[in-house]
PDB file of C-alpha atoms in Angstrom:
ATOM      1  CA  MET A   1     165.748 192.102   0.149  1.00  0.00           C
ATOM      2  CA  ILE A   2     169.541 191.915  -0.110  1.00  0.00           C
ATOM      3  CA  LEU A   3     171.205 194.831  -1.904  1.00  0.00           C
ATOM      4  CA  LYS A   4     173.726 194.468  -4.707  1.00  0.00           C
ATOM      5  CA  GLU A   5     177.347 194.025  -3.709  1.00  0.00           C
ATOM      6  CA  ASN A   6     178.577 197.262  -5.303  1.00  0.00           C
ATOM      7  CA  GLU A   7     175.954 199.313  -3.420  1.00  0.00           C
ATOM      8  CA  LEU A   8     176.913 197.658  -0.119  1.00  0.00           C
ATOM      9  CA  LEU A   9     180.594 198.357  -0.796  1.00  0.00           C
ATOM     10  CA  LEU A  10     179.900 202.037  -1.494  1.00  0.00           C
ATOM     11  CA  ARG A  11     177.900 202.340   1.717  1.00  0.00           C
ATOM     12  CA  ARG A  12     180.664 200.725   3.746  1.00  0.00           C
ATOM     13  CA  ARG A  13     183.210 203.167   2.326  1.00  0.00           C
ATOM     14  CA  LEU A  14     181.002 206.066   3.377  1.00  0.00           C
ATOM     15  CA  ARG A  15     180.751 204.698   6.925  1.00  0.00           C
ATOM     16  CA  VAL A  16     184.520 204.255   7.183  1.00  0.00           C
ATOM     17  CA  ALA A  17     185.034 207.744   5.739  1.00  0.00           C
ATOM     18  CA  GLY A  18     182.703 209.014   8.447  1.00  0.00           C
ATOM     19  CA  ILE A  19     184.923 207.446  11.100  1.00  0.00           C
ATOM     20  CA  ARG A  20     187.916 209.129   9.517  1.00  0.00           C
ATOM     21  CA  ASP A  21     186.195 212.528   9.446  1.00  0.00           C
ATOM     22  CA  ASN A  22     184.107 212.262  12.673  1.00  0.00           C
ATOM     23  CA  LYS A  23     180.953 212.742  10.595  1.00  0.00           C
ATOM     24  CA  LEU A  24     177.875 210.807   9.524  1.00  0.00           C
ATOM     25  CA  TYR A  25     177.584 210.384   5.753  1.00  0.00           C
ATOM     26  CA  ILE A  26     175.056 207.533   5.954  1.00  0.00           C
ATOM     27  CA  GLY A  27     173.036 205.511   8.462  1.00  0.00           C
ATOM     28  CA  PRO A  28     174.131 202.344  10.254  1.00  0.00           C
ATOM     29  CA  GLU A  29     174.757 199.065   8.504  1.00  0.00           C
ATOM     30  CA  VAL A  30     172.474 197.206  10.948  1.00  0.00           C
ATOM     31  CA  VAL A  31     169.481 198.246  13.046  1.00  0.00           C
ATOM     32  CA  HIS A  32     168.652 195.670  15.721  1.00  0.00           C
ATOM     33  CA  LEU A  33     165.087 195.902  17.071  1.00  0.00           C
ATOM     34  CA  HIS A  34     163.694 194.334  20.239  1.00  0.00           C
ATOM     35  CA  ILE A  35     159.956 194.119  19.528  1.00  0.00           C
ATOM     36  CA  THR A  36     158.588 192.337  22.630  1.00  0.00           C
ATOM     37  CA  ASN A  37     159.534 191.023  26.074  1.00  0.00           C
ATOM     38  CA  ARG A  38     157.330 187.937  25.876  1.00  0.00           C
ATOM     39  CA  CYS A  39     158.943 184.495  25.962  1.00  0.00           C
ATOM     40  CA  ASN A  40     157.813 180.869  25.901  1.00  0.00           C
ATOM     41  CA  LEU A  41     161.091 179.536  27.397  1.00  0.00           C
ATOM     42  CA  ARG A  42     163.064 179.979  30.616  1.00  0.00           C
ATOM     43  CA  CYS A  43     166.593 179.421  29.297  1.00  0.00           C
ATOM     44  CA  ARG A  44     169.167 179.063  32.056  1.00  0.00           C
ATOM     45  CA  HIS A  45     171.645 181.300  30.217  1.00  0.00           C
ATOM     46  CA  CYS A  46     169.199 184.100  29.318  1.00  0.00           C
ATOM     47  CA  TRP A  47     169.744 187.701  30.468  1.00  0.00           C
ATOM     48  CA  TYR A  48     165.980 188.239  30.787  1.00  0.00           C
ATOM     49  CA  HIS A  49     164.114 184.978  31.357  1.00  0.00           C
ATOM     50  CA  SER A  50     166.421 182.713  33.356  1.00  0.00           C
ATOM     51  CA  PRO A  51     164.320 181.024  36.078  1.00  0.00           C
ATOM     52  CA  ASP A  52     165.547 183.019  39.099  1.00  0.00           C
ATOM     53  CA  ASN A  53     165.603 186.377  37.324  1.00  0.00           C
ATOM     54  CA  PRO A  54     162.650 188.566  38.413  1.00  0.00           C
ATOM     55  CA  VAL A  55     162.805 190.423  35.072  1.00  0.00           C
ATOM     56  CA  HIS A  56     160.776 187.695  33.366  1.00  0.00           C
ATOM     57  CA  THR A  57     157.786 188.408  35.639  1.00  0.00           C
ATOM     58  CA  ARG A  58     157.350 191.942  34.244  1.00  0.00           C
ATOM     59  CA  PRO A  59     154.100 192.689  32.358  1.00  0.00           C
ATOM     60  CA  ALA A  60     154.071 191.932  28.645  1.00  0.00           C
ATOM     61  CA  GLN A  61     155.262 194.819  26.499  1.00  0.00           C
ATOM     62  CA  ASP A  62     155.199 195.023  22.696  1.00  0.00           C
ATOM     63  CA  MET A  63     156.536 197.597  20.228  1.00  0.00           C
ATOM     64  CA  PRO A  64     153.541 199.336  18.590  1.00  0.00           C
ATOM     65  CA  LEU A  65     153.170 198.563  14.897  1.00  0.00           C
ATOM     66  CA  ALA A  66     153.124 202.292  14.065  1.00  0.00           C
ATOM     67  CA  GLU A  67     156.508 202.753  15.754  1.00  0.00           C
ATOM     68  CA  PHE A  68     157.896 199.740  13.882  1.00  0.00           C
ATOM     69  CA  ASP A  69     156.679 201.230  10.589  1.00  0.00           C
ATOM     70  CA  ALA A  70     158.263 204.610  11.405  1.00  0.00           C
ATOM     71  CA  ILE A  71     161.586 202.876  12.052  1.00  0.00           C
ATOM     72  CA  LEU A  72     161.319 201.024   8.733  1.00  0.00           C
ATOM     73  CA  LYS A  73     160.836 204.301   6.879  1.00  0.00           C
ATOM     74  CA  ASP A  74     163.793 205.885   8.673  1.00  0.00           C
ATOM     75  CA  CYS A  75     165.919 202.827   7.837  1.00  0.00           C
ATOM     76  CA  ALA A  76     165.157 203.365   4.148  1.00  0.00           C
ATOM     77  CA  ASP A  77     165.917 207.097   4.350  1.00  0.00           C
ATOM     78  CA  LEU A  78     169.208 206.454   6.192  1.00  0.00           C
ATOM     79  CA  LYS A  79     170.192 203.701   3.721  1.00  0.00           C
ATOM     80  CA  VAL A  80     170.430 201.024   6.398  1.00  0.00           C
ATOM     81  CA  ASP A  81     171.583 197.689   4.945  1.00  0.00           C
ATOM     82  CA  ALA A  82     170.021 195.185   7.344  1.00  0.00           C
ATOM     83  CA  LEU A  83     167.272 194.912   9.945  1.00  0.00           C
ATOM     84  CA  TYR A  84     167.556 192.432  12.829  1.00  0.00           C
ATOM     85  CA  ILE A  85     164.227 191.527  14.448  1.00  0.00           C
ATOM     86  CA  SER A  86     164.842 190.261  17.946  1.00  0.00           C
ATOM     87  CA  ALA A  87     163.349 190.533  21.432  1.00  0.00           C
ATOM     88  CA  GLU A  88     163.927 190.565  25.135  1.00  0.00           C
ATOM     89  CA  GLY A  89     162.374 187.129  24.739  1.00  0.00           C
ATOM     90  CA  GLU A  90     160.907 185.574  21.569  1.00  0.00           C
ATOM     91  CA  PRO A  91     159.932 187.946  18.690  1.00  0.00           C
ATOM     92  CA  THR A  92     157.352 185.598  17.141  1.00  0.00           C
ATOM     93  CA  LEU A  93     155.199 186.106  20.268  1.00  0.00           C
ATOM     94  CA  HIS A  94     154.520 189.717  19.270  1.00  0.00           C
ATOM     95  CA  PRO A  95     150.753 189.827  18.528  1.00  0.00           C
ATOM     96  CA  GLN A  96     151.435 191.554  15.192  1.00  0.00           C
ATOM     97  CA  PHE A  97     154.531 189.612  14.175  1.00  0.00           C
ATOM     98  CA  GLU A  98     153.065 188.518  10.832  1.00  0.00           C
ATOM     99  CA  GLN A  99     152.145 192.094   9.903  1.00  0.00           C
ATOM    100  CA  MET A 100     155.638 193.256  10.878  1.00  0.00           C
ATOM    101  CA  MET A 101     157.200 190.678   8.577  1.00  0.00           C
ATOM    102  CA  ASP A 102     154.862 191.711   5.753  1.00  0.00           C
ATOM    103  CA  HIS A 103     155.789 195.378   6.191  1.00  0.00           C
ATOM    104  CA  ALA A 104     159.544 194.778   6.553  1.00  0.00           C
ATOM    105  CA  ALA A 105     159.653 192.590   3.431  1.00  0.00           C
ATOM    106  CA  LYS A 106     158.599 195.597   1.314  1.00  0.00           C
ATOM    107  CA  PHE A 107     161.745 197.584   2.189  1.00  0.00           C
ATOM    108  CA  PRO A 108     165.277 197.226   0.711  1.00  0.00           C
ATOM    109  CA  LEU A 109     166.634 195.649   3.905  1.00  0.00           C
ATOM    110  CA  ALA A 110     168.321 192.308   4.467  1.00  0.00           C
ATOM    111  CA  LEU A 111     166.018 190.863   7.120  1.00  0.00           C
ATOM    112  CA  THR A 112     167.291 188.647   9.954  1.00  0.00           C
ATOM    113  CA  VAL A 113     165.072 187.152  12.667  1.00  0.00           C
ATOM    114  CA  PHE A 114     166.449 185.762  15.930  1.00  0.00           C
ATOM    115  CA  THR A 115     164.168 183.017  17.220  1.00  0.00           C
ATOM    116  CA  ASN A 116     164.047 179.972  19.482  1.00  0.00           C
ATOM    117  CA  ALA A 117     161.935 178.218  16.785  1.00  0.00           C
ATOM    118  CA  ALA A 118     159.294 177.165  19.345  1.00  0.00           C
ATOM    119  CA  PHE A 119     156.608 179.015  17.389  1.00  0.00           C
ATOM    120  CA  PRO A 120     153.270 177.659  16.082  1.00  0.00           C
ATOM    121  CA  ALA A 121     153.340 176.096  12.611  1.00  0.00           C
ATOM    122  CA  ARG A 122     151.084 178.859  11.198  1.00  0.00           C
ATOM    123  CA  LEU A 123     153.998 181.344  11.491  1.00  0.00           C
ATOM    124  CA  ARG A 124     156.324 179.389   9.186  1.00  0.00           C
ATOM    125  CA  PRO A 125     155.317 181.321   6.015  1.00  0.00           C
ATOM    126  CA  ALA A 126     155.957 184.640   7.786  1.00  0.00           C
ATOM    127  CA  LEU A 127     159.435 183.512   8.837  1.00  0.00           C
ATOM    128  CA  LEU A 128     160.267 182.515   5.261  1.00  0.00           C
ATOM    129  CA  LYS A 129     160.070 186.217   4.367  1.00  0.00           C
ATOM    130  CA  ALA A 130     163.347 186.676   6.254  1.00  0.00           C
ATOM    131  CA  ASP A 131     166.675 186.455   4.466  1.00  0.00           C
ATOM    132  CA  ARG A 132     168.171 184.739   7.500  1.00  0.00           C
ATOM    133  CA  LEU A 133     166.936 182.986  10.640  1.00  0.00           C
ATOM    134  CA  ILE A 134     169.271 182.619  13.610  1.00  0.00           C
ATOM    135  CA  ILE A 135     167.943 179.902  15.896  1.00  0.00           C
ATOM    136  CA  ASP A 136     168.953 179.561  19.538  1.00  0.00           C
ATOM    137  CA  ILE A 137     169.034 175.872  20.464  1.00  0.00           C
ATOM    138  CA  SER A 138     171.608 174.595  22.907  1.00  0.00           C
ATOM    139  CA  ALA A 139     170.568 170.957  23.256  1.00  0.00           C
ATOM    140  CA  ALA A 140     171.000 167.618  21.507  1.00  0.00           C
ATOM    141  CA  ASP A 141     167.869 165.889  22.841  1.00  0.00           C
ATOM    142  CA  ALA A 142     164.598 166.518  24.681  1.00  0.00           C
ATOM    143  CA  LYS A 143     166.007 165.881  28.158  1.00  0.00           C
ATOM    144  CA  MET A 144     168.901 168.312  27.690  1.00  0.00           C
ATOM    145  CA  TYR A 145     166.532 170.819  26.086  1.00  0.00           C
ATOM    146  CA  HIS A 146     164.247 170.824  29.124  1.00  0.00           C
ATOM    147  CA  ALA A 147     167.209 171.215  31.511  1.00  0.00           C
ATOM    148  CA  ILE A 148     168.647 174.195  29.569  1.00  0.00           C
ATOM    149  CA  HIS A 149     165.621 175.886  27.991  1.00  0.00           C
ATOM    150  CA  GLY A 150     163.097 175.184  30.759  1.00  0.00           C
ATOM    151  CA  ALA A 151     160.277 173.823  28.573  1.00  0.00           C
ATOM    152  CA  ASP A 152     159.282 170.724  26.607  1.00  0.00           C
ATOM    153  CA  HIS A 153     159.361 172.243  23.115  1.00  0.00           C
ATOM    154  CA  PHE A 154     162.234 170.191  21.663  1.00  0.00           C
ATOM    155  CA  ASN A 155     160.049 168.184  19.259  1.00  0.00           C
ATOM    156  CA  LYS A 156     158.217 171.345  18.120  1.00  0.00           C
ATOM    157  CA  VAL A 157     161.548 173.103  17.448  1.00  0.00           C
ATOM    158  CA  ILE A 158     162.905 170.170  15.430  1.00  0.00           C
ATOM    159  CA  ALA A 159     159.648 169.920  13.444  1.00  0.00           C
ATOM    160  CA  ASN A 160     159.770 173.656  12.651  1.00  0.00           C
ATOM    161  CA  ILE A 161     163.403 173.489  11.520  1.00  0.00           C
ATOM    162  CA  LYS A 162     162.702 170.511   9.254  1.00  0.00           C
ATOM    163  CA  ALA A 163     159.580 172.129   7.796  1.00  0.00           C
ATOM    164  CA  LEU A 164     161.326 175.447   7.162  1.00  0.00           C
ATOM    165  CA  SER A 165     164.212 173.617   5.526  1.00  0.00           C
ATOM    166  CA  ARG A 166     161.797 171.847   3.146  1.00  0.00           C
ATOM    167  CA  MET A 167     159.828 175.026   2.414  1.00  0.00           C
ATOM    168  CA  ASN A 168     162.986 177.026   1.886  1.00  0.00           C
ATOM    169  CA  GLY A 169     164.420 174.411  -0.465  1.00  0.00           C
ATOM    170  CA  ALA A 170     161.298 174.629  -2.579  1.00  0.00           C
ATOM    171  CA  SER A 171     161.678 178.420  -2.769  1.00  0.00           C
ATOM    172  CA  GLY A 172     165.263 178.183  -4.026  1.00  0.00           C
ATOM    173  CA  LYS A 173     166.834 180.276  -1.245  1.00  0.00           C
ATOM    174  CA  ASP A 174     170.228 179.329   0.154  1.00  0.00           C
ATOM    175  CA  GLY A 175     171.501 179.546   3.725  1.00  0.00           C
ATOM    176  CA  LEU A 176     168.273 180.603   5.412  1.00  0.00           C
ATOM    177  CA  MET A 177     168.991 179.068   8.831  1.00  0.00           C
ATOM    178  CA  SER A 178     171.928 179.030  11.194  1.00  0.00           C
ATOM    179  CA  VAL A 179     172.094 177.940  14.833  1.00  0.00           C
ATOM    180  CA  THR A 180     173.588 179.542  17.914  1.00  0.00           C
ATOM    181  CA  CYS A 181     174.463 177.197  20.770  1.00  0.00           C
ATOM    182  CA  ILE A 182     175.319 178.685  24.175  1.00  0.00           C
ATOM    183  CA  ILE A 183     177.944 176.598  25.951  1.00  0.00           C
ATOM    184  CA  ASN A 184     177.340 175.733  29.613  1.00  0.00           C
ATOM    185  CA  LYS A 185     178.007 172.857  31.985  1.00  0.00           C
ATOM    186  CA  LEU A 186     174.938 170.984  30.763  1.00  0.00           C
ATOM    187  CA  ASN A 187     176.034 170.734  27.112  1.00  0.00           C
ATOM    188  CA  ALA A 188     179.789 171.428  26.952  1.00  0.00           C
ATOM    189  CA  SER A 189     180.670 167.739  26.525  1.00  0.00           C
ATOM    190  CA  ARG A 190     178.070 167.135  23.804  1.00  0.00           C
ATOM    191  CA  THR A 191     178.736 169.786  21.176  1.00  0.00           C
ATOM    192  CA  GLY A 192     179.513 167.082  18.634  1.00  0.00           C
ATOM    193  CA  GLU A 193     175.998 165.648  19.030  1.00  0.00           C
ATOM    194  CA  ILE A 194     174.456 169.089  18.604  1.00  0.00           C
ATOM    195  CA  SER A 195     176.454 169.681  15.405  1.00  0.00           C
ATOM    196  CA  LYS A 196     175.430 166.292  14.019  1.00  0.00           C
ATOM    197  CA  LEU A 197     171.754 166.920  14.814  1.00  0.00           C
ATOM    198  CA  MET A 198     171.851 170.216  12.957  1.00  0.00           C
ATOM    199  CA  ASN A 199     173.861 168.842  10.028  1.00  0.00           C
ATOM    200  CA  ASP A 200     171.373 165.992   9.655  1.00  0.00           C
ATOM    201  CA  MET A 201     168.671 168.645   9.158  1.00  0.00           C
ATOM    202  CA  GLY A 202     170.716 170.528   6.576  1.00  0.00           C
ATOM    203  CA  ILE A 203     172.038 173.287   8.861  1.00  0.00           C
ATOM    204  CA  ASN A 204     175.778 173.542   8.375  1.00  0.00           C
ATOM    205  CA  SER A 205     176.341 176.738  10.347  1.00  0.00           C
ATOM    206  CA  VAL A 206     176.448 176.176  14.126  1.00  0.00           C
ATOM    207  CA  ASP A 207     177.991 178.962  16.192  1.00  0.00           C
ATOM    208  CA  PHE A 208     179.123 177.766  19.624  1.00  0.00           C
ATOM    209  CA  LYS A 209     179.352 180.720  22.017  1.00  0.00           C
ATOM    210  CA  PRO A 210     180.558 180.835  25.630  1.00  0.00           C
ATOM    211  CA  MET A 211     177.733 181.701  28.014  1.00  0.00           C
ATOM    212  CA  GLN A 212     177.868 185.272  29.257  1.00  0.00           C
ATOM    213  CA  PRO A 213     177.776 185.147  33.061  1.00  0.00           C
ATOM    214  CA  HIS A 214     175.174 186.979  35.117  1.00  0.00           C
ATOM    215  CA  ALA A 215     173.805 186.682  38.651  1.00  0.00           C
ATOM    216  CA  HIS A 216     171.365 183.873  37.790  1.00  0.00           C
ATOM    217  CA  ASN A 217     173.490 181.411  35.786  1.00  0.00           C
ATOM    218  CA  GLN A 218     176.687 181.012  37.817  1.00  0.00           C
ATOM    219  CA  ASP A 219     175.886 177.371  38.666  1.00  0.00           C
ATOM    220  CA  ILE A 220     176.154 176.293  35.003  1.00  0.00           C
ATOM    221  CA  LEU A 221     179.082 178.502  34.002  1.00  0.00           C
ATOM    222  CA  VAL A 222     181.928 176.586  32.350  1.00  0.00           C
ATOM    223  CA  PRO A 223     185.343 177.757  33.615  1.00  0.00           C
ATOM    224  CA  GLN A 224     187.445 179.420  30.918  1.00  0.00           C
ATOM    225  CA  LYS A 225     190.039 176.622  30.993  1.00  0.00           C
ATOM    226  CA  ASP A 226     187.335 174.007  30.304  1.00  0.00           C
ATOM    227  CA  GLN A 227     185.653 175.765  27.366  1.00  0.00           C
ATOM    228  CA  PRO A 228     185.547 173.698  24.137  1.00  0.00           C
ATOM    229  CA  ALA A 229     188.411 174.525  21.778  1.00  0.00           C
ATOM    230  CA  HIS A 230     186.167 176.344  19.293  1.00  0.00           C
ATOM    231  CA  CYS A 231     185.096 178.759  22.076  1.00  0.00           C
ATOM    232  CA  LEU A 232     188.647 179.534  23.167  1.00  0.00           C
ATOM    233  CA  ASN A 233     189.929 180.657  19.768  1.00  0.00           C
ATOM    234  CA  GLN A 234     189.571 184.376  20.416  1.00  0.00           C
ATOM    235  CA  PRO A 235     191.497 187.105  18.566  1.00  0.00           C
ATOM    236  CA  PRO A 236     193.911 189.213  20.615  1.00  0.00           C
ATOM    237  CA  LEU A 237     192.717 192.079  22.795  1.00  0.00           C
ATOM    238  CA  PHE A 238     191.694 195.129  20.771  1.00  0.00           C
ATOM    239  CA  LYS A 239     190.903 198.482  22.361  1.00  0.00           C
ATOM    240  CA  TRP A 240     189.272 200.467  19.535  1.00  0.00           C
ATOM    241  CA  CYS A 241     185.538 200.228  18.822  1.00  0.00           C
ATOM    242  CA  PHE A 242     183.981 201.483  15.582  1.00  0.00           C
ATOM    243  CA  GLN A 243     180.600 199.783  15.912  1.00  0.00           C
ATOM    244  CA  GLY A 244     178.821 203.088  16.509  1.00  0.00           C
ATOM    245  CA  TRP A 245     179.103 203.852  12.785  1.00  0.00           C
ATOM    246  CA  PHE A 246     177.780 200.415  11.780  1.00  0.00           C
ATOM    247  CA  TYR A 247     175.285 199.117  14.329  1.00  0.00           C
ATOM    248  CA  ILE A 248     172.624 200.225  16.789  1.00  0.00           C
ATOM    249  CA  SER A 249     170.303 198.255  19.028  1.00  0.00           C
ATOM    250  CA  ILE A 250     166.884 199.654  20.000  1.00  0.00           C
ATOM    251  CA  ARG A 251     165.382 198.224  23.171  1.00  0.00           C
ATOM    252  CA  LEU A 252     161.731 198.149  24.129  1.00  0.00           C
ATOM    253  CA  ASP A 253     162.086 201.129  26.465  1.00  0.00           C
ATOM    254  CA  GLY A 254     163.531 203.193  23.610  1.00  0.00           C
ATOM    255  CA  GLN A 255     167.108 203.058  24.865  1.00  0.00           C
ATOM    256  CA  ILE A 256     169.663 202.894  22.063  1.00  0.00           C
ATOM    257  CA  SER A 257     173.019 201.188  22.303  1.00  0.00           C
ATOM    258  CA  TYR A 258     175.639 200.342  19.714  1.00  0.00           C
ATOM    259  CA  CYS A 259     176.579 197.080  21.400  1.00  0.00           C
ATOM    260  CA  CYS A 260     174.194 194.196  22.046  1.00  0.00           C
ATOM    261  CA  TYR A 261     176.663 192.663  24.513  1.00  0.00           C
ATOM    262  CA  VAL A 262     176.837 195.617  26.942  1.00  0.00           C
ATOM    263  CA  ASN A 263     173.506 196.047  28.722  1.00  0.00           C
ATOM    264  CA  GLU A 264     174.635 199.228  30.490  1.00  0.00           C
ATOM    265  CA  MET A 265     175.611 201.077  27.310  1.00  0.00           C
ATOM    266  CA  ASN A 266     172.740 203.480  26.677  1.00  0.00           C
ATOM    267  CA  ALA A 267     174.033 206.054  24.205  1.00  0.00           C
ATOM    268  CA  ALA A 268     170.772 207.681  23.072  1.00  0.00           C
ATOM    269  CA  ARG A 269     166.996 207.334  23.237  1.00  0.00           C
ATOM    270  CA  LEU A 270     164.372 206.883  20.570  1.00  0.00           C
ATOM    271  CA  ASN A 271     162.105 209.951  20.762  1.00  0.00           C
ATOM    272  CA  LYS A 272     158.624 209.627  19.247  1.00  0.00           C
ATOM    273  CA  GLY A 273     159.844 206.776  17.041  1.00  0.00           C
ATOM    274  CA  SER A 274     162.408 208.896  15.188  1.00  0.00           C
ATOM    275  CA  LEU A 275     165.420 206.737  14.405  1.00  0.00           C
ATOM    276  CA  LYS A 276     166.907 209.530  12.281  1.00  0.00           C
ATOM    277  CA  ALA A 277     166.966 211.981  15.200  1.00  0.00           C
ATOM    278  CA  ALA A 278     168.510 209.414  17.550  1.00  0.00           C
ATOM    279  CA  TRP A 279     171.147 208.383  14.997  1.00  0.00           C
ATOM    280  CA  ARG A 280     172.253 211.995  14.562  1.00  0.00           C
ATOM    281  CA  SER A 281     172.104 212.857  18.279  1.00  0.00           C
ATOM    282  CA  LEU A 282     175.051 214.425  20.080  1.00  0.00           C
ATOM    283  CA  SER A 283     174.958 211.747  22.796  1.00  0.00           C
ATOM    284  CA  LEU A 284     175.424 208.926  20.292  1.00  0.00           C
ATOM    285  CA  MET A 285     178.249 210.784  18.529  1.00  0.00           C
ATOM    286  CA  LYS A 286     180.014 211.229  21.877  1.00  0.00           C
ATOM    287  CA  ALA A 287     179.788 207.461  22.445  1.00  0.00           C
ATOM    288  CA  ARG A 288     181.172 206.802  18.952  1.00  0.00           C
ATOM    289  CA  LEU A 289     184.164 209.019  19.641  1.00  0.00           C
ATOM    290  CA  LEU A 290     184.845 207.244  22.948  1.00  0.00           C
ATOM    291  CA  GLY A 291     185.045 204.004  20.989  1.00  0.00           C
ATOM    292  CA  LYS A 292     187.221 205.505  18.281  1.00  0.00           C
ATOM    293  CA  THR A 293     189.728 206.799  20.837  1.00  0.00           C
ATOM    294  CA  GLY A 294     189.889 203.503  22.754  1.00  0.00           C
ATOM    295  CA  GLN A 295     188.168 204.710  25.923  1.00  0.00           C
ATOM    296  CA  LEU A 296     185.182 202.340  26.057  1.00  0.00           C
ATOM    297  CA  GLY A 297     187.256 199.397  27.269  1.00  0.00           C
ATOM    298  CA  ARG A 298     187.804 201.189  30.558  1.00  0.00           C
ATOM    299  CA  LYS A 299     184.076 201.821  31.038  1.00  0.00           C
ATOM    300  CA  PHE A 300     182.462 198.426  30.439  1.00  0.00           C
ATOM    301  CA  ARG A 301     183.562 195.040  31.760  1.00  0.00           C
ATOM    302  CA  GLU A 302     182.435 193.247  28.576  1.00  0.00           C
ATOM    303  CA  CYS A 303     184.748 195.237  26.283  1.00  0.00           C
ATOM    304  CA  PRO A 304     187.986 193.270  26.896  1.00  0.00           C
ATOM    305  CA  GLY A 305     186.191 190.173  25.560  1.00  0.00           C
ATOM    306  CA  CYS A 306     184.678 192.074  22.619  1.00  0.00           C
ATOM    307  CA  ALA A 307     182.641 189.988  20.184  1.00  0.00           C
ATOM    308  CA  PHE A 308     183.315 192.492  17.360  1.00  0.00           C
ATOM    309  CA  ARG A 309     187.107 192.526  17.507  1.00  0.00           C
ATOM    310  CA  LYS A 310     187.541 191.062  14.021  1.00  0.00           C
ATOM    311  CA  GLN A 311     185.230 193.683  12.519  1.00  0.00           C
ATOM    312  CA  ASN A 312     186.993 196.470  14.387  1.00  0.00           C
ATOM    313  CA  THR A 313     190.387 195.210  13.235  1.00  0.00           C
ATOM    314  CA  ALA A 314     189.145 195.226   9.639  1.00  0.00           C
ATOM    315  CA  VAL A 315     187.933 198.827   9.978  1.00  0.00           C
ATOM    316  CA  LEU A 316     191.282 199.915  11.387  1.00  0.00           C
ATOM    317  CA  ALA A 317     192.992 198.413   8.332  1.00  0.00           C
ATOM    318  CA  GLU A 318     190.524 200.200   6.014  1.00  0.00           C
ATOM    319  CA  LEU A 319     191.230 203.517   7.737  1.00  0.00           C
ATOM    320  CA  ALA A 320     194.945 202.995   7.173  1.00  0.00           C
ATOM    321  CA  ARG A 321     194.340 202.307   3.459  1.00  0.00           C
ATOM    322  CA  MET A 322     192.151 205.416   3.186  1.00  0.00           C
ATOM    323  CA  LYS A 323     194.906 207.520   4.690  1.00  0.00           C
ATOM    324  CA  LYS A 324     197.272 206.363   1.958  1.00  0.00           C
ATOM    325  CA  ASN A 325     194.704 206.678  -0.801  1.00  0.00           C
ATOM    326  CA  ARG A 326     193.084 210.127  -0.721  1.00  0.00           C
ATOM    327  CA  SER A 327     190.917 209.260  -3.719  1.00  0.00           C
ATOM    328  CA  VAL A 328     188.083 208.226  -1.407  1.00  0.00           C
ATOM    329  CA  HIS A 329     185.601 211.067  -1.794  1.00  0.00           C
ATOM    330  CA  THR A 330     182.824 212.011   0.591  1.00  0.00           C
ATOM    331  CA  PRO A 331     179.703 214.181   0.171  1.00  0.00           C
TER     332      PRO A 331
END
């Protein structure tokens, strides 16, 4: 359920005012939940399930439905704008995924699901309850799919995308699906084919992202100089980080971070399912202030290549406007 534009604008102003005043006037814009560690793929680029990574052999773990429901209630109380349902794997493999979608759809939250789209056809109606689906597919054909994603689900993925597109068209929604494609040596020369495949199915939004290197994907890493042009167009280096007022990620072990790109950033912990307590914790506020004062870039190797630089630049400009215009009131 997407909120009205004027309500979203008011909430954003309160978050920016909180940055200005070093206070919390409202909850985050986005809560990003990892609900399971199960996966049906072995993607070469994946942090968790790449073939040589021992992490993917860990026992299956799922977020309890009661904890998910408690987080939903806290999201409503904190006036969170959007909920991202994701996983350290594939979220649709959670045994209670359909119930989770039913419960989340009852709250005033814009609902995004990150999926590889290799789910059984029976889950399509549940996925249509989302406001947005972000699909990870980095291949143009079945052979490339198997080489990158480590399974033979290409035809299933294409069938699901086509079916969801038809079902969504009948419902009258716009812009349900977008695609993320991770660039590596196996697909870097064929991005045009991937775009055409998606466009032919009615998906006009394809986000090509450079692969983030880790110990188990070095053999398919594309050197910076050879990245496709659309992956090289990065904004200039930016040292300030304001994401702690807008975004938090909750992992399966309860660790809370305000950056999904920095695995080592654990700023707080979910205690007994209480998102409100974690959001207001001293440890998370300390992390926010490190970002505000430009100190995070010296702590984490991912920060110089920040994926949120445009958002942070926009916040800096808003803070400057607020300083000139003291008519922005806070509670």
